[in-house]
Amino acid sequence: MMEQQTKWYKQGGDLLNELSNTAFPEEIAALWYLGQSGFALKAKGTLVFFDPVFADLQNKDGTTRRYYPAPFAPEEAAMTGVSYVFCSHDHKDHLQPETVAPMAQAKPNLKIVVPAPSVEKALSAGVPEGQVIAACAEQPIVLPDGSVCTPIPSAHEEYETDEKGDQKALSYIFQTSGGMKIFHAGDTVITPELTERLRREKSFTAALLPINGADYKRRRRGVIGNMNSREAADLSADMDADLVIPCHYDMVFGNGENPLHFAEYMQTYYPGRRFHIMALGERMLLTQ
């Protein structure tokens, strides 16, 4: 973990105003990095969040697990015009009750999308029933503006289902109404099924991929792993993503990675392919 990665480029009122007021024609989308696997995406006036964590993460003794504070409060995030929050699975750095419940309570028309097995978790946290959407693999969610979000299974580190056969962890393929396609991996390792599914999809504008990997020491602490930097680079090439952005390396003590390892591997083995290491709170514009 490098010290400069623990500081926000933009946060607080400045970031909230940018999220609220950014507007472009439909052929341009805006993407913000919110830490860990947290992203905001805005296209044609529709703002959605993926895996936001806007509250503290604490150990059992009350000490923080975060390298850096949240950029703003959940209630403030709800006032940006966000209409959907997509959570990939039931871990607190992806589906955080202290984030999604205050957001939903502050904005009654906000929808919180969680894997079907996590619906009870969201409800018990205080998300009103009418605001929770159960996401099931390969069942597209159509937004009012015509954007489509398709959940697909993710293996964290294995594929797991509940008693109804619903996947406990999901990745999301989000296609804007303007035709841009963004892949938010959530937490997953690479599997033949994932690679084949993404190869069939094609034409990805951007892939948001975890790089923190896994190892024996972390597994002993109960930390389940992800693909590593090399695997993320390989997957981005296999799926032919126009742009790849690494994530899930900077928020939680003891579960980080240096993104420069990812950059070195990309430069060495995939010269000419686009990648970008985003600063916390940075906005990036996406085009077809």
Tab-separated table of N, CA, C and O in Angstrom, residues 184-268:
chain	number	residue	atom	x	y	z
A	184	HIS	N	-18.727	-4.701	-14.364
A	184	HIS	CA	-18.309	-4.558	-12.962
A	184	HIS	C	-18.215	-5.960	-12.385
A	184	HIS	O	-19.228	-6.646	-12.208
A	185	ALA	N	-16.994	-6.388	-12.076
A	185	ALA	CA	-16.772	-7.785	-11.711
A	185	ALA	C	-17.212	-8.115	-10.297
A	185	ALA	O	-17.468	-9.281	-9.988
A	186	GLY	N	-17.293	-7.108	-9.404
A	186	GLY	CA	-17.469	-7.438	-7.997
A	186	GLY	C	-16.256	-8.229	-7.536
A	186	GLY	O	-15.122	-7.905	-7.891
A	187	ASP	N	-16.469	-9.274	-6.753
A	187	ASP	CA	-15.376	-10.151	-6.334
A	187	ASP	C	-15.486	-11.465	-7.082
A	187	ASP	O	-16.530	-12.129	-7.042
A	188	THR	N	-14.426	-11.859	-7.754
A	188	THR	CA	-14.456	-13.125	-8.481
A	188	THR	C	-13.048	-13.558	-8.853
A	188	THR	O	-12.154	-12.730	-9.044
A	189	VAL	N	-12.865	-14.861	-8.939
A	189	VAL	CA	-11.683	-15.416	-9.582
A	189	VAL	C	-12.053	-15.710	-11.030
A	189	VAL	O	-13.229	-15.657	-11.409
A	190	ILE	N	-11.050	-15.991	-11.841
A	190	ILE	CA	-11.316	-16.329	-13.238
A	190	ILE	C	-11.681	-17.804	-13.334
A	190	ILE	O	-11.022	-18.660	-12.743
A	191	THR	N	-12.726	-18.085	-14.069
A	191	THR	CA	-13.136	-19.454	-14.348
A	191	THR	C	-13.358	-19.590	-15.853
A	191	THR	O	-13.566	-18.581	-16.552
A	192	PRO	N	-13.333	-20.814	-16.367
A	192	PRO	CA	-13.645	-20.988	-17.792
A	192	PRO	C	-15.026	-20.463	-18.146
A	192	PRO	O	-15.222	-19.892	-19.228
A	193	GLU	N	-15.984	-20.623	-17.219
A	193	GLU	CA	-17.346	-20.151	-17.485
A	193	GLU	C	-17.394	-18.631	-17.623
A	193	GLU	O	-18.068	-18.095	-18.514
A	194	LEU	N	-16.676	-17.933	-16.739
A	194	LEU	CA	-16.658	-16.473	-16.807
A	194	LEU	C	-16.006	-16.004	-18.098
A	194	LEU	O	-16.521	-15.117	-18.792
A	195	THR	N	-14.854	-16.578	-18.414
A	195	THR	CA	-14.143	-16.158	-19.623
A	195	THR	C	-14.995	-16.364	-20.861
A	195	THR	O	-15.095	-15.473	-21.720
A	196	GLU	N	-15.636	-17.504	-20.963
A	196	GLU	CA	-16.473	-17.787	-22.133
A	196	GLU	C	-17.669	-16.850	-22.183
A	196	GLU	O	-18.051	-16.369	-23.265
A	197	ARG	N	-18.272	-16.581	-21.033
A	197	ARG	CA	-19.438	-15.685	-21.009
A	197	ARG	C	-19.068	-14.297	-21.499
A	197	ARG	O	-19.813	-13.657	-22.264
A	198	LEU	N	-17.919	-13.787	-21.084
A	198	LEU	CA	-17.513	-12.445	-21.475
A	198	LEU	C	-17.044	-12.409	-22.926
A	198	LEU	O	-17.236	-11.407	-23.621
A	199	ARG	N	-16.430	-13.481	-23.399
A	199	ARG	CA	-16.054	-13.542	-24.808
A	199	ARG	C	-17.277	-13.481	-25.712
A	199	ARG	O	-17.264	-12.847	-26.765
A	200	ARG	N	-18.350	-14.144	-25.305
A	200	ARG	CA	-19.581	-14.136	-26.104
A	200	ARG	C	-20.203	-12.744	-26.136
A	200	ARG	O	-20.817	-12.344	-27.125
A	201	GLU	N	-20.064	-12.014	-25.047
A	201	GLU	CA	-20.705	-10.700	-24.927
A	201	GLU	C	-20.094	-9.687	-25.880
A	201	GLU	O	-20.799	-8.951	-26.562
A	202	LYS	N	-18.765	-9.573	-25.860
A	202	LYS	CA	-18.006	-8.691	-26.756
A	202	LYS	C	-18.314	-7.202	-26.549
A	202	LYS	O	-19.224	-6.823	-25.824
A	203	SER	N	-17.511	-6.379	-27.186
A	203	SER	CA	-17.718	-4.924	-27.288
A	203	SER	C	-17.834	-4.219	-25.942
A	203	SER	O	-18.712	-3.385	-25.723
A	204	PHE	N	-16.920	-4.538	-25.019
A	204	PHE	CA	-16.935	-3.873	-23.719
A	204	PHE	C	-16.225	-2.522	-23.810
A	204	PHE	O	-15.081	-2.437	-24.265
A	205	THR	N	-16.888	-1.488	-23.355
A	205	THR	CA	-16.272	-0.164	-23.275
A	205	THR	C	-15.233	-0.132	-22.162
A	205	THR	O	-14.160	0.460	-22.324
A	206	ALA	N	-15.559	-0.748	-21.021
A	206	ALA	CA	-14.643	-0.752	-19.874
A	206	ALA	C	-14.902	-1.983	-19.018
A	206	ALA	O	-16.033	-2.463	-18.908
A	207	ALA	N	-13.822	-2.483	-18.408
A	207	ALA	CA	-13.902	-3.591	-17.459
A	207	ALA	C	-13.311	-3.122	-16.135
A	207	ALA	O	-12.184	-2.611	-16.102
A	208	LEU	N	-14.065	-3.284	-15.059
A	208	LEU	CA	-13.650	-2.881	-13.715
A	208	LEU	C	-13.344	-4.166	-12.952
A	208	LEU	O	-14.254	-4.890	-12.550
A	209	LEU	N	-12.041	-4.449	-12.754
A	209	LEU	CA	-11.623	-5.777	-12.304
A	209	LEU	C	-10.814	-5.716	-11.010
A	209	LEU	O	-9.908	-4.887	-10.872
A	210	PRO	N	-11.092	-6.623	-10.056
A	210	PRO	CA	-10.295	-6.671	-8.819
A	210	PRO	C	-8.911	-7.242	-9.100
A	210	PRO	O	-8.731	-8.045	-10.026
A	211	ILE	N	-7.934	-6.832	-8.289
A	211	ILE	CA	-6.556	-7.310	-8.513
A	211	ILE	C	-5.874	-7.764	-7.226
A	211	ILE	O	-4.677	-8.069	-7.245
A	212	ASN	N	-6.607	-7.832	-6.111
A	212	ASN	CA	-5.928	-8.104	-4.841
A	212	ASN	C	-5.512	-9.552	-4.653
A	212	ASN	O	-4.700	-9.875	-3.779
A	213	GLY	N	-6.019	-10.464	-5.482
A	213	GLY	CA	-5.554	-11.842	-5.445
A	213	GLY	C	-5.942	-12.576	-4.171
A	213	GLY	O	-6.933	-12.256	-3.505
A	214	ALA	N	-5.148	-13.575	-3.822
A	214	ALA	CA	-5.394	-14.407	-2.637
A	214	ALA	C	-4.086	-15.069	-2.230
A	214	ALA	O	-3.173	-15.206	-3.037
A	215	ASP	N	-4.002	-15.466	-0.969
A	215	ASP	CA	-2.831	-16.209	-0.510
A	215	ASP	C	-3.180	-16.957	0.773
A	215	ASP	O	-4.232	-16.750	1.380
A	216	TYR	N	-2.280	-17.843	1.155
A	216	TYR	CA	-2.496	-18.703	2.314
A	216	TYR	C	-2.715	-17.891	3.589
A	216	TYR	O	-3.607	-18.186	4.386
A	217	LYS	N	-1.911	-16.858	3.771
A	217	LYS	CA	-1.991	-16.065	4.993
A	217	LYS	C	-3.357	-15.410	5.134
A	217	LYS	O	-3.967	-15.415	6.207
A	218	ARG	N	-3.865	-14.837	4.058
A	218	ARG	CA	-5.173	-14.182	4.128
A	218	ARG	C	-6.299	-15.201	4.283
A	218	ARG	O	-7.255	-14.954	5.007
A	219	ARG	N	-6.188	-16.325	3.604
A	219	ARG	CA	-7.233	-17.344	3.768
A	219	ARG	C	-7.306	-17.830	5.212
A	219	ARG	O	-8.385	-18.133	5.721
A	220	ARG	N	-6.167	-17.912	5.896
A	220	ARG	CA	-6.166	-18.311	7.309
A	220	ARG	C	-6.943	-17.312	8.160
A	220	ARG	O	-7.504	-17.670	9.193
A	221	ARG	N	-6.971	-16.043	7.732
A	221	ARG	CA	-7.722	-15.016	8.443
A	221	ARG	C	-9.174	-14.939	7.982
A	221	ARG	O	-9.933	-14.081	8.421
A	222	GLY	N	-9.564	-15.832	7.068
A	222	GLY	CA	-10.933	-15.832	6.563
A	222	GLY	C	-11.182	-14.857	5.444
A	222	GLY	O	-12.336	-14.550	5.144
A	223	VAL	N	-10.109	-14.338	4.816
A	223	VAL	CA	-10.245	-13.386	3.715
A	223	VAL	C	-10.298	-14.164	2.405
A	223	VAL	O	-9.323	-14.793	2.006
A	224	ILE	N	-11.452	-14.128	1.752
A	224	ILE	CA	-11.626	-14.839	0.488
A	224	ILE	C	-11.047	-13.999	-0.641
A	224	ILE	O	-11.181	-12.779	-0.659
A	225	GLY	N	-10.441	-14.674	-1.630
A	225	GLY	CA	-9.649	-13.955	-2.619
A	225	GLY	C	-10.340	-13.651	-3.935
A	225	GLY	O	-11.503	-13.969	-4.159
A	226	ASN	N	-9.573	-13.013	-4.786
A	226	ASN	CA	-9.973	-12.564	-6.111
A	226	ASN	C	-8.920	-12.948	-7.131
A	226	ASN	O	-7.876	-13.506	-6.796
A	227	MET	N	-9.174	-12.600	-8.370
A	227	MET	CA	-8.116	-12.661	-9.372
A	227	MET	C	-7.005	-11.698	-8.978
A	227	MET	O	-7.233	-10.710	-8.263
A	228	ASN	N	-5.788	-11.988	-9.427
A	228	ASN	CA	-4.672	-11.092	-9.150
A	228	ASN	C	-4.401	-10.192	-10.352
A	228	ASN	O	-5.139	-10.226	-11.347
A	229	SER	N	-3.354	-9.392	-10.265
A	229	SER	CA	-3.075	-8.410	-11.316
A	229	SER	C	-2.883	-9.053	-12.677
A	229	SER	O	-3.414	-8.579	-13.692
A	230	ARG	N	-2.100	-10.131	-12.715
A	230	ARG	CA	-1.850	-10.786	-14.000
A	230	ARG	C	-3.131	-11.382	-14.573
A	230	ARG	O	-3.393	-11.281	-15.774
A	231	GLU	N	-3.907	-12.019	-13.710
A	231	GLU	CA	-5.146	-12.627	-14.177
A	231	GLU	C	-6.131	-11.574	-14.671
A	231	GLU	O	-6.828	-11.785	-15.676
A	232	ALA	N	-6.196	-10.437	-13.993
A	232	ALA	CA	-7.084	-9.360	-14.435
A	232	ALA	C	-6.660	-8.839	-15.803
A	232	ALA	O	-7.497	-8.582	-16.678
A	233	ALA	N	-5.365	-8.678	-15.998
A	233	ALA	CA	-4.859	-8.227	-17.294
A	233	ALA	C	-5.194	-9.243	-18.381
A	233	ALA	O	-5.643	-8.882	-19.482
A	234	ASP	N	-4.984	-10.511	-18.083
A	234	ASP	CA	-5.284	-11.565	-19.060
A	234	ASP	C	-6.771	-11.587	-19.405
A	234	ASP	O	-7.149	-11.722	-20.569
A	235	LEU	N	-7.622	-11.462	-18.376
A	235	LEU	CA	-9.059	-11.482	-18.624
A	235	LEU	C	-9.487	-10.299	-19.476
A	235	LEU	O	-10.317	-10.438	-20.387
A	236	SER	N	-8.922	-9.128	-19.199
A	236	SER	CA	-9.308	-7.948	-19.977
A	236	SER	C	-8.980	-8.130	-21.450
A	236	SER	O	-9.715	-7.664	-22.327
A	237	ALA	N	-7.873	-8.821	-21.728
A	237	ALA	CA	-7.519	-9.099	-23.119
A	237	ALA	C	-8.439	-10.161	-23.718
A	237	ALA	O	-8.888	-10.039	-24.865
A	238	ASP	N	-8.740	-11.200	-22.941
A	238	ASP	CA	-9.632	-12.253	-23.425
A	238	ASP	C	-11.008	-11.709	-23.779
A	238	ASP	O	-11.627	-12.145	-24.757
A	239	MET	N	-11.508	-10.771	-22.988
A	239	MET	CA	-12.836	-10.212	-23.236
A	239	MET	C	-12.788	-9.018	-24.183
A	239	MET	O	-13.815	-8.443	-24.523
A	240	ASP	N	-11.565	-8.643	-24.587
A	240	ASP	CA	-11.344	-7.555	-25.539
A	240	ASP	C	-11.966	-6.244	-25.074
A	240	ASP	O	-12.615	-5.529	-25.837
A	241	ALA	N	-11.752	-5.924	-23.788
A	241	ALA	CA	-12.243	-4.655	-23.260
A	241	ALA	C	-11.415	-3.502	-23.816
A	241	ALA	O	-10.183	-3.574	-23.856
A	242	ASP	N	-12.090	-2.452	-24.226
A	242	ASP	CA	-11.368	-1.295	-24.767
A	242	ASP	C	-10.538	-0.612	-23.688
A	242	ASP	O	-9.477	-0.054	-23.972
A	243	LEU	N	-11.021	-0.665	-22.440
A	243	LEU	CA	-10.330	-0.048	-21.311
A	243	LEU	C	-10.482	-0.958	-20.104
A	243	LEU	O	-11.567	-1.505	-19.869
A	244	VAL	N	-9.414	-1.128	-19.330
A	244	VAL	CA	-9.515	-1.891	-18.085
A	244	VAL	C	-9.050	-1.014	-16.932
A	244	VAL	O	-8.052	-0.292	-17.031
A	245	ILE	N	-9.823	-1.064	-15.844
A	245	ILE	CA	-9.523	-0.278	-14.649
A	245	ILE	C	-9.405	-1.238	-13.471
A	245	ILE	O	-10.369	-1.954	-13.143
A	246	PRO	N	-8.240	-1.310	-12.819
A	246	PRO	CA	-8.093	-2.198	-11.667
A	246	PRO	C	-8.759	-1.596	-10.432
A	246	PRO	O	-8.836	-0.384	-10.275
A	247	CYS	N	-9.224	-2.470	-9.542
A	247	CYS	CA	-9.845	-2.007	-8.304
A	247	CYS	C	-9.670	-3.067	-7.219
A	247	CYS	O	-8.995	-4.079	-7.424
A	248	HIS	N	-10.266	-2.822	-6.062
A	248	HIS	CA	-10.224	-3.739	-4.915
A	248	HIS	C	-8.782	-3.982	-4.451
A	248	HIS	O	-8.361	-5.127	-4.265
A	249	TYR	N	-8.045	-2.902	-4.218
A	249	TYR	CA	-6.658	-3.041	-3.775
A	249	TYR	C	-6.266	-2.014	-2.724
A	249	TYR	O	-5.130	-2.039	-2.235
A	250	ASP	N	-7.185	-1.100	-2.318
A	250	ASP	CA	-6.698	0.070	-1.601
A	250	ASP	C	-7.432	0.430	-0.316
A	250	ASP	O	-6.996	1.320	0.407
A	251	MET	N	-8.550	-0.242	0.031
A	251	MET	CA	-9.358	0.256	1.141
A	251	MET	C	-9.100	-0.445	2.463
A	251	MET	O	-9.052	0.197	3.518
A	252	VAL	N	-8.936	-1.778	2.457
A	252	VAL	CA	-8.978	-2.564	3.683
A	252	VAL	C	-7.577	-2.994	4.115
A	252	VAL	O	-6.821	-3.569	3.325
A	253	PHE	N	-7.257	-2.713	5.366
A	253	PHE	CA	-5.967	-3.130	5.927
A	253	PHE	C	-5.763	-4.627	5.735
A	253	PHE	O	-6.663	-5.433	5.999
A	254	GLY	N	-4.580	-5.012	5.270
A	254	GLY	CA	-4.225	-6.415	5.158
A	254	GLY	C	-4.797	-7.126	3.948
A	254	GLY	O	-4.659	-8.346	3.823
A	255	ASN	N	-5.414	-6.387	3.029
A	255	ASN	CA	-5.989	-7.026	1.844
A	255	ASN	C	-5.784	-6.151	0.614
A	255	ASN	O	-6.677	-6.009	-0.223
A	256	GLY	N	-4.596	-5.560	0.524
A	256	GLY	CA	-4.322	-4.637	-0.569
A	256	GLY	C	-3.372	-5.206	-1.599
A	256	GLY	O	-2.923	-6.353	-1.526
A	257	GLU	N	-3.056	-4.376	-2.577
A	257	GLU	CA	-2.115	-4.729	-3.636
A	257	GLU	C	-1.602	-3.438	-4.260
A	257	GLU	O	-2.273	-2.397	-4.207
A	258	ASN	N	-0.429	-3.494	-4.806
A	258	ASN	CA	0.132	-2.338	-5.495
A	258	ASN	C	-0.323	-2.367	-6.952
A	258	ASN	O	0.041	-3.289	-7.697
A	259	PRO	N	-1.121	-1.402	-7.400
A	259	PRO	CA	-1.627	-1.441	-8.777
A	259	PRO	C	-0.534	-1.272	-9.830
A	259	PRO	O	-0.775	-1.535	-11.005
A	260	LEU	N	0.656	-0.852	-9.401
A	260	LEU	CA	1.747	-0.739	-10.367
A	260	LEU	C	2.199	-2.105	-10.867
A	260	LEU	O	2.755	-2.213	-11.968
A	261	HIS	N	1.939	-3.162	-10.091
A	261	HIS	CA	2.210	-4.509	-10.594
A	261	HIS	C	1.313	-4.810	-11.794
A	261	HIS	O	1.748	-5.408	-12.786
A	262	PHE	N	0.042	-4.387	-11.676
A	262	PHE	CA	-0.892	-4.536	-12.793
A	262	PHE	C	-0.410	-3.738	-14.001
A	262	PHE	O	-0.405	-4.238	-15.135
A	263	ALA	N	-0.012	-2.485	-13.766
A	263	ALA	CA	0.445	-1.629	-14.865
A	263	ALA	C	1.666	-2.221	-15.562
A	263	ALA	O	1.753	-2.225	-16.802
A	264	GLU	N	2.613	-2.748	-14.788
A	264	GLU	CA	3.817	-3.340	-15.376
A	264	GLU	C	3.470	-4.538	-16.249
A	264	GLU	O	4.006	-4.696	-17.349
A	265	TYR	N	2.535	-5.373	-15.762
A	265	TYR	CA	2.161	-6.564	-16.538
A	265	TYR	C	1.450	-6.162	-17.825
A	265	TYR	O	1.697	-6.749	-18.897
A	266	MET	N	0.587	-5.180	-17.760
A	266	MET	CA	-0.093	-4.697	-18.960
A	266	MET	C	0.899	-4.150	-19.975
A	266	MET	O	0.826	-4.465	-21.169
A	267	GLN	N	1.834	-3.343	-19.499
A	267	GLN	CA	2.818	-2.752	-20.396
A	267	GLN	C	3.712	-3.802	-21.033
A	267	GLN	O	4.114	-3.688	-22.187
A	268	THR	N	4.020	-4.851	-20.267
A	268	THR	CA	4.935	-5.882	-20.750
A	268	THR	C	4.254	-6.838	-21.718
A	268	THR	O	4.805	-7.155	-22.787
